[in-house]
Amino acid sequence: NRLSPFDANVYVTAQVTATPGPNAITADQSVCANQLPALLTGSAAATGTIGWESSTASATAGFGPVTGATSADYQPPLLAQTTWYRRVLTDACGSTVSNVVALTVTPPPVPTPDFGNGQWHVYAYDNASVGDWGTLAGFSGVYRGYYTEPSLDFDSRNRWNQSASASAASGYQGCPVANPSQGVIYRRTGFDGRTYRLDLPDHDNDAYLFIDGTLVWTQVGCCAAKFNLWTGVLTPTTTVEFRWIN
């Protein structure tokens, strides 16, 4: 018998599976330690599953899966160190890896010298606890930043609203400070050798005064005016440190 070409038909079925699709995330950020980063956003995946990975080693090594991170976008947690993130899309055809974004954790700046010469160096702290700020060293709180106060007499309400925090002060450098868990330290030297009387017309809550590293006055609680906290000669080398915490 002669073979008809119609008897040798070959049928091929082709199934096309979509690739995971575009995979891009954004964006690099610079954040303070223990400051919540902005949301990382990613392009929508055509098919497949999503996983996020992070590394504290580098942008090219040390990546591991972020537990529970399976959405197109990802909210990073509070970070204590610089961390890199990327996103992986996976389907039957394989996986695609996104670009890498860096969340760079930067420490707050510190003024030099410690005590302002002829001006106050004003240090802002977060997570301060009432009760231990009368200790010269080892007191509670996380340092967040500073500003300078050029006036010998000062009222913090002239620099920021009393319902806000020290990080709202004009000229402030550093990280945000929460209110009311803040503490503020004023440090100054470079006086002119005259006799000074230190008064405190208003405050909230606890307050402490150190002269040359010695605690000379303490007030626990709010808020009445206090006068003649200390009287004496302030020389070019005398250090004055005033603290308050609410």
Coordinates of C-alpha atoms in Angstrom, one line a residue, residues 16-157:
V16 CA 3.2 29.1 26.6
T17 CA 3.8 30.0 30.2
A18 CA 4.3 33.6 31.2
T19 CA 7.6 34.6 32.7
P20 CA 7.5 36.2 36.2
G21 CA 7.5 39.6 34.5
P22 CA 9.2 42.9 35.4
N23 CA 11.0 42.8 38.7
A24 CA 12.2 46.2 39.9
I25 CA 12.1 47.7 43.4
T26 CA 12.6 51.1 44.8
A27 CA 14.4 52.9 46.5
D28 CA 17.7 53.5 48.3
Q29 CA 17.3 55.3 51.6
S30 CA 19.3 56.9 54.4
V31 CA 17.8 56.3 57.8
C32 CA 18.7 56.8 61.4
A33 CA 19.1 53.8 63.7
N34 CA 15.8 52.7 65.1
Q35 CA 13.9 54.9 62.6
L36 CA 11.2 53.2 60.6
P37 CA 12.2 53.2 56.9
A38 CA 9.8 54.1 54.1
L39 CA 7.9 51.3 52.3
L40 CA 9.9 49.4 49.6
T41 CA 7.7 49.2 46.5
G42 CA 8.0 46.7 43.7
S43 CA 6.6 46.3 40.2
A44 CA 3.6 44.0 39.9
A45 CA 4.4 40.4 39.2
A46 CA 2.6 38.8 36.1
T47 CA 2.6 35.3 37.7
G48 CA 4.3 33.2 40.3
T49 CA 5.2 33.8 43.9
I50 CA 7.1 36.7 45.6
G51 CA 9.8 36.5 48.2
W52 CA 12.0 39.3 49.7
E53 CA 15.6 38.8 50.8
S54 CA 17.9 40.8 52.9
S55 CA 21.6 41.0 53.7
T56 CA 23.6 42.9 56.3
A57 CA 26.9 41.9 54.6
S58 CA 26.9 43.6 51.2
A59 CA 24.8 44.3 48.1
T60 CA 26.1 41.0 46.5
A61 CA 26.4 38.5 49.3
G62 CA 24.8 37.2 52.4
F63 CA 21.2 37.3 51.3
G64 CA 18.5 35.2 53.0
P65 CA 14.7 35.1 52.9
V66 CA 12.7 37.6 54.9
T67 CA 10.1 35.6 56.9
G68 CA 6.6 36.4 55.8
A69 CA 7.5 38.9 53.1
T70 CA 5.5 37.7 50.1
S71 CA 3.7 40.8 48.9
A72 CA 4.7 43.1 46.0
D73 CA 5.8 45.8 48.5
Y74 CA 7.6 45.4 51.8
Q75 CA 7.8 47.4 54.9
P76 CA 11.3 47.1 56.5
P77 CA 11.4 47.1 60.3
L78 CA 13.5 49.3 62.5
L79 CA 17.1 48.9 61.6
A80 CA 20.3 49.0 63.7
Q81 CA 22.7 48.6 60.8
T82 CA 22.9 49.1 57.0
T83 CA 20.8 46.5 55.2
W84 CA 20.3 45.5 51.6
Y85 CA 17.1 44.2 50.1
R86 CA 16.1 42.5 46.9
R87 CA 13.0 40.7 45.6
V88 CA 12.7 37.3 44.0
L89 CA 9.9 36.3 41.6
T90 CA 9.4 32.6 40.9
D91 CA 7.2 30.5 38.6
A92 CA 7.3 27.4 36.5
C93 CA 9.8 28.9 34.2
G94 CA 12.3 29.9 36.9
S95 CA 13.1 32.9 39.0
T96 CA 14.1 36.5 38.4
V97 CA 15.9 38.6 41.0
S98 CA 15.3 42.4 41.2
N99 CA 17.8 45.2 41.6
V100 CA 19.2 45.7 45.1
V101 CA 18.3 48.7 47.3
A102 CA 20.4 49.8 50.2
L103 CA 19.0 51.1 53.5
T104 CA 22.0 53.0 54.9
V105 CA 21.9 53.5 58.6
T106 CA 23.7 56.7 59.6
P107 CA 24.7 57.7 63.1
P108 CA 23.6 61.1 64.3
P109 CA 26.3 63.9 64.2
V110 CA 28.0 64.9 67.4
P111 CA 29.2 68.4 68.0
T112 CA 32.8 69.2 68.7
P113 CA 33.9 70.1 71.4
D114 CA 31.5 68.4 73.8
F115 CA 30.8 71.7 75.6
G116 CA 30.1 74.7 73.5
N117 CA 32.6 77.5 73.8
G118 CA 30.6 80.6 74.4
Q119 CA 27.4 78.9 73.3
W120 CA 25.3 76.0 74.4
H121 CA 25.6 72.6 72.7
V122 CA 22.1 71.1 73.0
Y123 CA 21.9 67.3 72.9
A124 CA 18.6 65.5 72.2
Y125 CA 17.8 62.0 73.5
D126 CA 15.0 59.6 72.9
N127 CA 13.7 56.8 75.1
A128 CA 14.9 58.6 78.2
S129 CA 13.6 57.4 81.6
V130 CA 12.8 59.6 84.6
G131 CA 15.0 58.7 87.6
D132 CA 18.6 58.3 86.3
W133 CA 19.5 61.6 84.7
G134 CA 21.1 62.8 87.8
T135 CA 24.0 60.4 87.1
L136 CA 26.8 62.1 85.1
A137 CA 27.4 58.9 83.0
G138 CA 25.4 55.8 82.3
F139 CA 22.0 57.6 82.2
S140 CA 19.2 56.2 80.0
G141 CA 18.3 57.4 76.5
V142 CA 19.4 57.1 72.9
Y143 CA 21.3 60.1 71.5
R144 CA 19.5 61.4 68.4
G145 CA 21.2 64.8 67.4
Y146 CA 21.9 68.3 68.5
Y147 CA 21.6 72.0 67.8
T148 CA 23.4 75.1 69.1
E149 CA 22.0 77.9 71.3
P150 CA 24.0 81.1 71.1
S151 CA 22.2 83.0 73.8
L152 CA 23.4 82.9 77.4
D153 CA 19.8 82.9 78.6
F154 CA 17.5 80.5 76.7
D155 CA 13.9 79.4 76.5
S156 CA 13.5 76.1 74.5
R157 CA 10.0 77.3 73.4

